[in-house]
Tab-separated table of C-alpha atoms in Angstrom:
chain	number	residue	atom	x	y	z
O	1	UNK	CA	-0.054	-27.864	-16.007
O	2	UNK	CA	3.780	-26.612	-16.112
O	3	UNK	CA	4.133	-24.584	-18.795
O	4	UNK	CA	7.800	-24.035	-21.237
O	5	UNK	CA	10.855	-22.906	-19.061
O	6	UNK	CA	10.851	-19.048	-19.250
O	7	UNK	CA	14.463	-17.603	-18.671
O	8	UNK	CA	15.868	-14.737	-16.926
O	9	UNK	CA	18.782	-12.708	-16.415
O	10	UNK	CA	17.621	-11.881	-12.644
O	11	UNK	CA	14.611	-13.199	-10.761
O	12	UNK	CA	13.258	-10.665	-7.505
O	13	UNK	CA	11.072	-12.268	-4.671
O	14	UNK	CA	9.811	-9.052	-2.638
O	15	UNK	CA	7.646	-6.140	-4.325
O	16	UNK	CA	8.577	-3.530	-1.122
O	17	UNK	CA	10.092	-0.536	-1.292
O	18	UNK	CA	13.331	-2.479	-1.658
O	19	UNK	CA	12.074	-4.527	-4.391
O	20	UNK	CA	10.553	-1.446	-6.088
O	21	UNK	CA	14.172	0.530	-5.885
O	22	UNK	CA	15.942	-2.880	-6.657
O	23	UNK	CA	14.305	-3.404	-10.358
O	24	UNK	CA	13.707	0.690	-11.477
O	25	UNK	CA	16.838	1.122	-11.056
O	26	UNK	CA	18.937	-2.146	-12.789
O	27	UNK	CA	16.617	-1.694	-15.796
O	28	UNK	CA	17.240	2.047	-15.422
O	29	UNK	CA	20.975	1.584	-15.681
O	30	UNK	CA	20.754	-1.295	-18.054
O	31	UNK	CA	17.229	-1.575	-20.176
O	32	UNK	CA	18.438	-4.612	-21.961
O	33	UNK	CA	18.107	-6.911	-19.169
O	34	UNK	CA	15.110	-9.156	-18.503
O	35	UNK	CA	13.794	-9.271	-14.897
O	36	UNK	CA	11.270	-11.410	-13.372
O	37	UNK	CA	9.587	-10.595	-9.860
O	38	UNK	CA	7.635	-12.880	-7.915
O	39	UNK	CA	5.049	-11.282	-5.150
O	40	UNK	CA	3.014	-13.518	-3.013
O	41	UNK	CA	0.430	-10.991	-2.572
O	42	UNK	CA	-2.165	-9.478	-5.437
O	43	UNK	CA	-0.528	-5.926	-6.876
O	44	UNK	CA	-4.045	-5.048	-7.571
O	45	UNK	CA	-4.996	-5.840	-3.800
O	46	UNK	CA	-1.656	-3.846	-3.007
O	47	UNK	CA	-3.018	-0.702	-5.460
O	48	UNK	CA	-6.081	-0.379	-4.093
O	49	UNK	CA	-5.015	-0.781	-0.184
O	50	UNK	CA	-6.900	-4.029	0.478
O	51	UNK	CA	-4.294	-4.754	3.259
O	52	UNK	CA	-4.377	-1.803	5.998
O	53	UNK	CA	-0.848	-0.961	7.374
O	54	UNK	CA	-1.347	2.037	10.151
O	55	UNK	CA	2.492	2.469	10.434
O	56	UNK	CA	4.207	5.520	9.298
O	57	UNK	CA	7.258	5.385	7.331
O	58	UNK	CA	10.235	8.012	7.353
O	59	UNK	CA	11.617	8.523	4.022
O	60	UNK	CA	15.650	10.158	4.515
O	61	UNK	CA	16.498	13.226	2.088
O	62	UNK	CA	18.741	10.546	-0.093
O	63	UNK	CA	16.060	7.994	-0.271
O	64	UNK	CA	13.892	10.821	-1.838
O	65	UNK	CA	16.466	11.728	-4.103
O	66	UNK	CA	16.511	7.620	-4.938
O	67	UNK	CA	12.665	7.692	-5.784
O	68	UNK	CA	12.964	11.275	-7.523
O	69	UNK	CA	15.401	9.355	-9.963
O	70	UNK	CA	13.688	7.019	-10.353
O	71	UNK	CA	10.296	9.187	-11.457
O	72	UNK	CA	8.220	8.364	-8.689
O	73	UNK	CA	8.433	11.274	-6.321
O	74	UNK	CA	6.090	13.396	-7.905
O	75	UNK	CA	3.631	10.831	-7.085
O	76	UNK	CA	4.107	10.112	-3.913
O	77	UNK	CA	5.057	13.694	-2.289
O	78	UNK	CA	1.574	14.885	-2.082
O	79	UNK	CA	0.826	12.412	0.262
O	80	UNK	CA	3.824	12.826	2.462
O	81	UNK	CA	5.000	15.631	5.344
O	82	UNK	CA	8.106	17.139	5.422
O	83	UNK	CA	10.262	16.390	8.427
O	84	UNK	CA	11.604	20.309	9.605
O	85	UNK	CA	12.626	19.986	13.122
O	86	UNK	CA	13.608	16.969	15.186
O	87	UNK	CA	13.954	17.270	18.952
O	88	UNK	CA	15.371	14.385	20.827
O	89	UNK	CA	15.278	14.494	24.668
O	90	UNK	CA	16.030	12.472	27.943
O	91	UNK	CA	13.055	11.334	29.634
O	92	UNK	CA	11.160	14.504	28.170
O	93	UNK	CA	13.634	16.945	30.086
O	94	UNK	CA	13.388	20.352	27.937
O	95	UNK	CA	16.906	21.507	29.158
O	96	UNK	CA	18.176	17.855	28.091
O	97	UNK	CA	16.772	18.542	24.511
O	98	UNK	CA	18.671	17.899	21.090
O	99	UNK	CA	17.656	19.901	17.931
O	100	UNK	CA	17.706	19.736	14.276
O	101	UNK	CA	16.180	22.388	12.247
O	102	UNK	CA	15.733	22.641	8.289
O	103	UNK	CA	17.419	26.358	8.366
O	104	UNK	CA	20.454	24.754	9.386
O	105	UNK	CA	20.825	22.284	5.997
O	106	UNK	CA	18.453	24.560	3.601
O	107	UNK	CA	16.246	21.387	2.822
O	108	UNK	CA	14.244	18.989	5.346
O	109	UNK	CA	15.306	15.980	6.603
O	110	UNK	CA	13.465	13.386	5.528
O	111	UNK	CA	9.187	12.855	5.150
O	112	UNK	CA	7.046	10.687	6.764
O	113	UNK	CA	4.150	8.773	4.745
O	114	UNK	CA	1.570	6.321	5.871
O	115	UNK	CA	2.853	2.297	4.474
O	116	UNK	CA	-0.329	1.337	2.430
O	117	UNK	CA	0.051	4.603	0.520
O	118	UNK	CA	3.853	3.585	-0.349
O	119	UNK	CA	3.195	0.338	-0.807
O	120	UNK	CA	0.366	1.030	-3.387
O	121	UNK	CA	2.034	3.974	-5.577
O	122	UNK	CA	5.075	1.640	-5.647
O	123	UNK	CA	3.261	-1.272	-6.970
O	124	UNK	CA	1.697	0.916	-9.758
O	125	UNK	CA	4.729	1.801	-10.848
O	126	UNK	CA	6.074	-1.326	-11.100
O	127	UNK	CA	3.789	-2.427	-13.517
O	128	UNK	CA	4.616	0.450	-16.249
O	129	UNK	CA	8.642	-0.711	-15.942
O	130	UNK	CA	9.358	-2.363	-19.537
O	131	UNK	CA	11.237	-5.491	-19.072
O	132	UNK	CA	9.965	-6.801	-15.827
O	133	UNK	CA	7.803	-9.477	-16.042
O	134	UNK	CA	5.713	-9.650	-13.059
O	135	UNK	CA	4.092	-12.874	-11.235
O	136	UNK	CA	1.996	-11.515	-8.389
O	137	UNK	CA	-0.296	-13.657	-6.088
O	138	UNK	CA	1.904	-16.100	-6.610
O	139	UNK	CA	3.024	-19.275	-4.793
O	140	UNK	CA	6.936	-20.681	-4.715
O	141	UNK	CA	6.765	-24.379	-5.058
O	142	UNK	CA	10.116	-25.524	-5.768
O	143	UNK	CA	13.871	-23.712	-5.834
O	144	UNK	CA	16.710	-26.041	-7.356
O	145	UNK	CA	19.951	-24.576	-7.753
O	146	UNK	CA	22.534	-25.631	-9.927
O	147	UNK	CA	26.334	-24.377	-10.943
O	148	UNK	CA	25.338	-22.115	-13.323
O	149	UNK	CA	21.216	-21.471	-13.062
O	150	UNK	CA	18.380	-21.642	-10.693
O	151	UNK	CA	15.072	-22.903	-11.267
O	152	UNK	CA	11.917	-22.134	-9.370
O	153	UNK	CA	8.395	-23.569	-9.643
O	154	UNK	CA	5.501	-21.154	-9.034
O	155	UNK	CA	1.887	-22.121	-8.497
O	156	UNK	CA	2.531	-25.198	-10.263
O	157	UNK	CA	2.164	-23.677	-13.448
O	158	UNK	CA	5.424	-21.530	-14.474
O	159	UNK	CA	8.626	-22.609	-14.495
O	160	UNK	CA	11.621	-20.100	-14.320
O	161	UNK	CA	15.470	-20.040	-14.712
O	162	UNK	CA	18.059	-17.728	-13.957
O	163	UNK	CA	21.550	-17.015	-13.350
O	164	UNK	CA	20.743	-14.705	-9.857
O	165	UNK	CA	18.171	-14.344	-7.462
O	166	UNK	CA	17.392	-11.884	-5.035
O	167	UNK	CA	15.448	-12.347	-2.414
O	168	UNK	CA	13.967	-9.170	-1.446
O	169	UNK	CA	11.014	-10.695	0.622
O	170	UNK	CA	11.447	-8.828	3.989
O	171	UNK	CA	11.870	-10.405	7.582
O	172	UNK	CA	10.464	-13.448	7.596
O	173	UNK	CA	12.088	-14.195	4.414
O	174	UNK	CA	11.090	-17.230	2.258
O	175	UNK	CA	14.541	-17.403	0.093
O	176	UNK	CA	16.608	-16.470	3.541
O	177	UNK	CA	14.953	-19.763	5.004
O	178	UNK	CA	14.892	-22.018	2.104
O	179	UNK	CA	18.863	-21.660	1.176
O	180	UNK	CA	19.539	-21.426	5.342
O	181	UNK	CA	21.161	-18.611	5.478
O	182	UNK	CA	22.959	-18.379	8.926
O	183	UNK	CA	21.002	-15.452	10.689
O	184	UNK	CA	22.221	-13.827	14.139
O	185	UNK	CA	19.321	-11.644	15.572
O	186	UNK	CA	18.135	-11.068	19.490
O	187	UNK	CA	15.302	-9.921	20.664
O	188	UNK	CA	14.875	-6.609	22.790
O	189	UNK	CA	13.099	-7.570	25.214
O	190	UNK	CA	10.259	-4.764	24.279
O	191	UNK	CA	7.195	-4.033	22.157
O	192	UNK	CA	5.984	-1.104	20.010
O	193	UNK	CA	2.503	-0.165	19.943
O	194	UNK	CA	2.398	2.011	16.929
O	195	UNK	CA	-0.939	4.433	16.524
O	196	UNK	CA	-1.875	7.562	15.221
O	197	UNK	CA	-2.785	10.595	17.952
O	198	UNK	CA	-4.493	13.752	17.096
O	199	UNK	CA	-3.713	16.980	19.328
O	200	UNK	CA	-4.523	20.450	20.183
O	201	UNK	CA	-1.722	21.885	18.559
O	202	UNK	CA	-0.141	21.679	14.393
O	203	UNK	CA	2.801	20.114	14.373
O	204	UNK	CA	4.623	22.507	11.835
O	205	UNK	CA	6.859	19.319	10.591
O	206	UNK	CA	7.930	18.935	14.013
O	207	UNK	CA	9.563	15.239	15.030
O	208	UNK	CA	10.233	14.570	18.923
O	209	UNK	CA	11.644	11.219	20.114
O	210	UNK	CA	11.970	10.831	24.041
O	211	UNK	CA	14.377	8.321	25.517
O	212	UNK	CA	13.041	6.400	28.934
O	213	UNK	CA	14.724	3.374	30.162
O	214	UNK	CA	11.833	0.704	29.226
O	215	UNK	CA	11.880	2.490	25.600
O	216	UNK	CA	11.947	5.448	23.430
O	217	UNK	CA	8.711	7.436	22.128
O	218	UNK	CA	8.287	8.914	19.134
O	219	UNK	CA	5.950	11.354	17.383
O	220	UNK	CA	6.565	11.747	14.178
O	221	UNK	CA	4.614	14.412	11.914
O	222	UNK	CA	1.936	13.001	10.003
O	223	UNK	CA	-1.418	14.537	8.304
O	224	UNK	CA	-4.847	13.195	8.425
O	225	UNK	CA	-7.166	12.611	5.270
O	226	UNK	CA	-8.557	16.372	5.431
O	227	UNK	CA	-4.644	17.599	5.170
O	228	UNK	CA	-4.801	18.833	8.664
O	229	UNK	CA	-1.090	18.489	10.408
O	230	UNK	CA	-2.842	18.056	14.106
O	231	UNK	CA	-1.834	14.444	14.090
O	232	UNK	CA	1.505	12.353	14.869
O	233	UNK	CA	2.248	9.040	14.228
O	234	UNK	CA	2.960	7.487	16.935
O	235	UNK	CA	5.713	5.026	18.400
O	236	UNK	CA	5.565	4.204	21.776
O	237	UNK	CA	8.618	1.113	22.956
O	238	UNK	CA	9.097	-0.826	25.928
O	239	UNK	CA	8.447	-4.033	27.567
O	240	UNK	CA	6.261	-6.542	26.091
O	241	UNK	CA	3.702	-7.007	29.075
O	242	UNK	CA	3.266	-3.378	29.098
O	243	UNK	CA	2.736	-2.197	25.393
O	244	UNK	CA	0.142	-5.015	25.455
O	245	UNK	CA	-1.440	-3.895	28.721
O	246	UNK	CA	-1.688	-0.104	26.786
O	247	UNK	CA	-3.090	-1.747	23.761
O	248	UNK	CA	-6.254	-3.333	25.480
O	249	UNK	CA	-6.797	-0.208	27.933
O	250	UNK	CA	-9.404	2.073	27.470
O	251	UNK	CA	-8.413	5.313	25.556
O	252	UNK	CA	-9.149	7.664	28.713
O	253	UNK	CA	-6.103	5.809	30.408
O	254	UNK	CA	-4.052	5.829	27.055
O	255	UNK	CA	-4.695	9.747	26.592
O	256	UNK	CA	-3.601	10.675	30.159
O	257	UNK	CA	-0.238	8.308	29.888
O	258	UNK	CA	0.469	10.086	26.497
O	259	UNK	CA	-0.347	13.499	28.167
O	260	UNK	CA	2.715	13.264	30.256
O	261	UNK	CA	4.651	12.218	27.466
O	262	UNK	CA	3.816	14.866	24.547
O	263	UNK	CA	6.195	18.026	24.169
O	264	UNK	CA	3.930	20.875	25.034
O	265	UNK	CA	4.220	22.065	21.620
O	266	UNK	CA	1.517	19.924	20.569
O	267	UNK	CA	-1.010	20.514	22.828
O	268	UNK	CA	-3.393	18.758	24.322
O	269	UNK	CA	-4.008	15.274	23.338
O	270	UNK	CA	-7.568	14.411	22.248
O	271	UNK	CA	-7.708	11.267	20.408
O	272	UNK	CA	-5.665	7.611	20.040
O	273	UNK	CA	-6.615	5.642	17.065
O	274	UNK	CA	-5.334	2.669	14.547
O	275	UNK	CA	-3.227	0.571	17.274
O	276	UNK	CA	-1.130	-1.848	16.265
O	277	UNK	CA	1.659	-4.146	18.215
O	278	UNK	CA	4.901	-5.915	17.132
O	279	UNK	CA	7.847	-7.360	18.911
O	280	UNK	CA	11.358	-5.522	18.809
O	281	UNK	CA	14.434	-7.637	17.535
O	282	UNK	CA	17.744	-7.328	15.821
O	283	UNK	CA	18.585	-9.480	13.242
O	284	UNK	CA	21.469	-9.688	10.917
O	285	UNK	CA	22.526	-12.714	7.721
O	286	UNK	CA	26.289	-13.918	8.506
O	287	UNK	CA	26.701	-13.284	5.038
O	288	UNK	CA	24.194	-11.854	2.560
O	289	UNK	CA	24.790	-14.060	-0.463
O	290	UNK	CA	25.839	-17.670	-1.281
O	291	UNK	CA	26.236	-19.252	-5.209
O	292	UNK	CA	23.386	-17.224	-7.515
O	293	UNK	CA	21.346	-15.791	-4.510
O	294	UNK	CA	21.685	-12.460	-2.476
O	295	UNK	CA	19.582	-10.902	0.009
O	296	UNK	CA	18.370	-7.309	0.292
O	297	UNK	CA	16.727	-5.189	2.658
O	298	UNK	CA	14.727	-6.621	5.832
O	299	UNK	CA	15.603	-9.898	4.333
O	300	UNK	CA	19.136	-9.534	4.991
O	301	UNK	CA	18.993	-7.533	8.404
O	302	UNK	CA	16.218	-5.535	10.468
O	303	UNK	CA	17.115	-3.161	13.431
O	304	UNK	CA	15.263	-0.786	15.857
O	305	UNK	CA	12.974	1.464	14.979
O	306	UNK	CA	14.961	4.267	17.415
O	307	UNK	CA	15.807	6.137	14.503
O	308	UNK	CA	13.709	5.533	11.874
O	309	UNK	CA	15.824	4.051	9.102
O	310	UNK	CA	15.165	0.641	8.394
O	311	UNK	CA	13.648	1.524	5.098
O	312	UNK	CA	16.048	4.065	4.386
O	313	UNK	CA	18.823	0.993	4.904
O	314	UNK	CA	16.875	-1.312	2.961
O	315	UNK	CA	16.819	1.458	0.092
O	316	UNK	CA	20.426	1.712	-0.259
O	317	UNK	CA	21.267	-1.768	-0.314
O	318	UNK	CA	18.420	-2.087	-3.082
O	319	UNK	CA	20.178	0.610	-5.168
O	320	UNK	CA	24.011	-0.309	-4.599
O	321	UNK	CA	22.860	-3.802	-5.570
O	322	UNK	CA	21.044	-2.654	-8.852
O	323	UNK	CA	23.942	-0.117	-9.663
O	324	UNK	CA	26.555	-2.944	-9.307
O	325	UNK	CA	24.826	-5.404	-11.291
O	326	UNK	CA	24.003	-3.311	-14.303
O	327	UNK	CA	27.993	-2.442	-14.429
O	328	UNK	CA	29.212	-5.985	-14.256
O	329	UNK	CA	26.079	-6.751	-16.615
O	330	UNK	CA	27.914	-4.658	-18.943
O	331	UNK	CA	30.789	-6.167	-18.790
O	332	UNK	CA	29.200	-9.617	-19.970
O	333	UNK	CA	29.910	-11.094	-16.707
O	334	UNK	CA	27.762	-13.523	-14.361
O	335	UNK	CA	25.578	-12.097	-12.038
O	336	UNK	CA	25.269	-14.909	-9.888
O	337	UNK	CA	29.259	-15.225	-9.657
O	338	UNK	CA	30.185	-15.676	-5.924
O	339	UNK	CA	32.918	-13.041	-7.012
O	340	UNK	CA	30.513	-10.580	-7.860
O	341	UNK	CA	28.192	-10.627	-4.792
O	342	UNK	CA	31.240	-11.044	-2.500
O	343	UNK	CA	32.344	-6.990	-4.001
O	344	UNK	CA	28.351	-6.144	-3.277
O	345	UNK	CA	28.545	-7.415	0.334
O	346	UNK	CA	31.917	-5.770	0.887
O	347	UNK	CA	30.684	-2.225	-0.550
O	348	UNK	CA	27.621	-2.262	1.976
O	349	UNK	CA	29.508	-3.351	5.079
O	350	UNK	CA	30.132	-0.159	6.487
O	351	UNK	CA	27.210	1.414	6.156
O	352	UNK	CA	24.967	-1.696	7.560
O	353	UNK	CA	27.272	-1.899	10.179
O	354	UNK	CA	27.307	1.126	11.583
O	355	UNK	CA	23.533	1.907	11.484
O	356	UNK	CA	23.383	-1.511	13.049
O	357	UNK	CA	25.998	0.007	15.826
O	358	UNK	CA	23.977	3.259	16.166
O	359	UNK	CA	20.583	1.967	16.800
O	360	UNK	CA	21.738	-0.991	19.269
O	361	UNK	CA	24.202	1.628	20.946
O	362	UNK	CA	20.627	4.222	21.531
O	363	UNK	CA	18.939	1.605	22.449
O	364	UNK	CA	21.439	0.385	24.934
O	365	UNK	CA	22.710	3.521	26.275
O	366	UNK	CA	18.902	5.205	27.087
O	367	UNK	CA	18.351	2.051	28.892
O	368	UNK	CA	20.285	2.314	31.773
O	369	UNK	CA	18.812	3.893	35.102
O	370	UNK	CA	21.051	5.273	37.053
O	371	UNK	CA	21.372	9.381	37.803
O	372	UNK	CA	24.983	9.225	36.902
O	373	UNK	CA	24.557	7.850	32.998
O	374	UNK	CA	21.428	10.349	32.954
O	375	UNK	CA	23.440	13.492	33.256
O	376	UNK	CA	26.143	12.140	31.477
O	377	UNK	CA	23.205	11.578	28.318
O	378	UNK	CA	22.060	15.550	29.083
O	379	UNK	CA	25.434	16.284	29.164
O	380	UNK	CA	26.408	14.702	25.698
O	381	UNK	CA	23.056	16.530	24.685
O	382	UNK	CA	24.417	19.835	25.475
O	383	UNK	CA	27.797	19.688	23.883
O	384	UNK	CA	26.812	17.985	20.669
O	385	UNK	CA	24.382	21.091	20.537
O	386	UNK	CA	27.112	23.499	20.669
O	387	UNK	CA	29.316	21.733	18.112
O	388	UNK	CA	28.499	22.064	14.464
O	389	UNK	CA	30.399	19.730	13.204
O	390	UNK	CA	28.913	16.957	15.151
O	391	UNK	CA	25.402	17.946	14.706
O	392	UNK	CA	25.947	18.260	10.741
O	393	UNK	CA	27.280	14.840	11.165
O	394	UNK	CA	24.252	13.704	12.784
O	395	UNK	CA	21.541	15.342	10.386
O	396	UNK	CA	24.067	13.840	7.113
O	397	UNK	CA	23.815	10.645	9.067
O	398	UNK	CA	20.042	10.380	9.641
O	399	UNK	CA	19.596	11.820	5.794
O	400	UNK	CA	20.930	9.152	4.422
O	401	UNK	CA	24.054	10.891	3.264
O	402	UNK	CA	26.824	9.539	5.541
O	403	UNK	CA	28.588	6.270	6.022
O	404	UNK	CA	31.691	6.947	7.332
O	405	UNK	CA	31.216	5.206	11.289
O	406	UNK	CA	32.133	2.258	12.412
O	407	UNK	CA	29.982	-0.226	14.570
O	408	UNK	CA	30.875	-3.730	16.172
O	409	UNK	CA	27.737	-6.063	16.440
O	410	UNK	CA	27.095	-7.844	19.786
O	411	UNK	CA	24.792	-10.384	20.835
């Protein structure tokens, strides 16, 4: 039985880190609003990590500062490991290396954290956030949009209006598909297989990514239930037929491949576990709004995981969005305004853009096989490492604290 309209000034579809960011923070900035969020999944299943997600998350320096503002750091930081030193090489080539290091910034760069963890401290807190009415395990019937409201039908029972929604739902988007938003995205042509590996050796906060022409590999510090820091998470890219080849073989095989891969700073390798596979694409909205709907996060665009920041992108559109809306909220002015979302979209284009630019460009450049554009990668290697300015560019960049470049997007 449909129950009485119940209105709001903003309906979210999406309880991810996005959607998390996306409501603290508007009802931080402006408590008098009334949000609704819609999650098809159960919070409580969320909470308790029904729903086992081996990937690894990297959380920038300014996302951290996001979720410290938003008092949820101090809950998830035990359960997270600091990011010290990245190392980026060529093909594994030592002389070819790149480094960061902590000393140089006075603060690490980011921290890495397993996704059911997030996912379940985030969902606990959004249940304590006053004004945020919350409709989990919950099924979308019907969206009608009108000039001034929308109206959505959930598990043909409630019945909701507002004047915006945001659709916060990730990459297979429900709201993306149901208003037809026009989406550009391409495939890669490649695979992760995403794991966790224990070794010989602690990592000491240590990240390495190599860069091979069928795909980069990644290690990225993690720590197993005992605290121990002899374990990486894992990323290994590249074609399809061969990440699912390595997924199916037998861990001897796996263990001798990833041998020859590993810095010798870890050690020995002794043990694969938790493997999981998923295609590689790029995908970005044409535009991420129309009349009283907007798109955040994964919803709105997705990239490579070369460099880690998908969240971290996701993150900062969540909080521009919320900071933006509780200012024109102030003002007594529409949220669902085509004016209003335009300025949004406008504000984020540079920094989407370029991390869109940087990720395709990695991807693009460590792909090609000839000697000449090797040494011309070691090269670039070896002078960025003896320019400060370009490395502090680089480490503000992949904190989260930079979004000054410029990218085109190609098919």
């Amino acid at each position: 039985m449909i129950t009485s309209l119940k209105k709001f000034d903003c309906v979210l579809v999406g309880s991810g880190p996005a959607g998390f960011v996306f409501a603290a923070s508007l009802l931080q900035k402006d408590p008098s609003l009334h949000i609704a969020l819609i999650e098809k999944k159960s919070l409580k299943a969320i909470i308790e990590g029904n729903q086992k997600d081996h990937r690894t998350t990297t959380l920038s320096a300014y996302t951290c500062d996001i979720l410290t503002s938003l008092g949820v750091w101090k809950d998830l930081e035990p359960h997270t490991v600091a990011i010290k030193e990245i190392f980026v090489t060529d093909q594994n080539k030592d002389s070819s290396g790149l480094t960061f290091d902590e000393k140089d910034i006075g603060k690490p760069f980011g921290y890495t954290i397993n996704n059911t963890i997030l996912r379940g401290i985030l969902a606990k807190a959004l249940k304590k956030i006053d004004n945020l009415t919350i409709f989990d395990d919950s099924h979308i019937d019907n969206i009608d949009r009108t000039i001034s409201n929308i109206r959505i039908s959930l598990n043909k029972k409630w019945r909701l209006q507002t004047s915006l929604l945001v659709g916060a739902d990730g990459r297979f988007s429900q709201i993306r598909q149901h208003f037809k938003f026009n989406l550009d995205s391409k495939p890669y042509k490649q695979s992760a297989l995403v794991s966790l590996v224990d070794h010989e050796k602690p990592h000491n906060g240590t990240a390495f990514e190599a860069f091979y022409p069928e795909g980069p590999i990644a290690f990225l510090p993690y720590k197993d239930t005992a605290g121990k820091e002899s374990t990486s998470a894992l990323v290994f890219c590249g074609e399809p037929h061969a990440i699912l080849a390595l997924q199916k073989s037998t861990n001897t095989f796996v263990l001798e491949l990833l041998q020859s891969k590993v810095p010798p700073l870890f050690g020995k390798v002794k043990k694969v576990y938790n493997k999981q596979v998923f295609d590689l694409e790029i995908g970005k909205v044409k535009s991420v709004y129309q009349a009283r709907v907007v798109l955040i996060g994964d919803a709105a665009q997705y990239i490579h995981p070369v460099a880690g920041q998908g969240l971290n992108l996701s993150v900062r559109d969540a909080k521009m969005l919320a900071t933006h809306l509780a200012n024109m909220a102030q003002l007594g002015l529409d949220l669902g305004s085509k004016t209003i979302l335009a300025a949004y979209q406008k504000q984020r284009h540079i920094d989407i853009w370029s991390m869109i630019g940087l990720t395709h460009s990695l991807v693009r450049l460590f792909s090609l096989r000839n000697p000449i554009a090797s040494c011309s990668r070691r090269m670039g290697f070896t002078i960025i490492n003896n320019l400060p300015f370009a490395k502090n560019f680089l480490m503000n960049r992949a904190m989260g604290y930079k979004t000054s470049m410029r990218f085109p997007f190609k098919k």
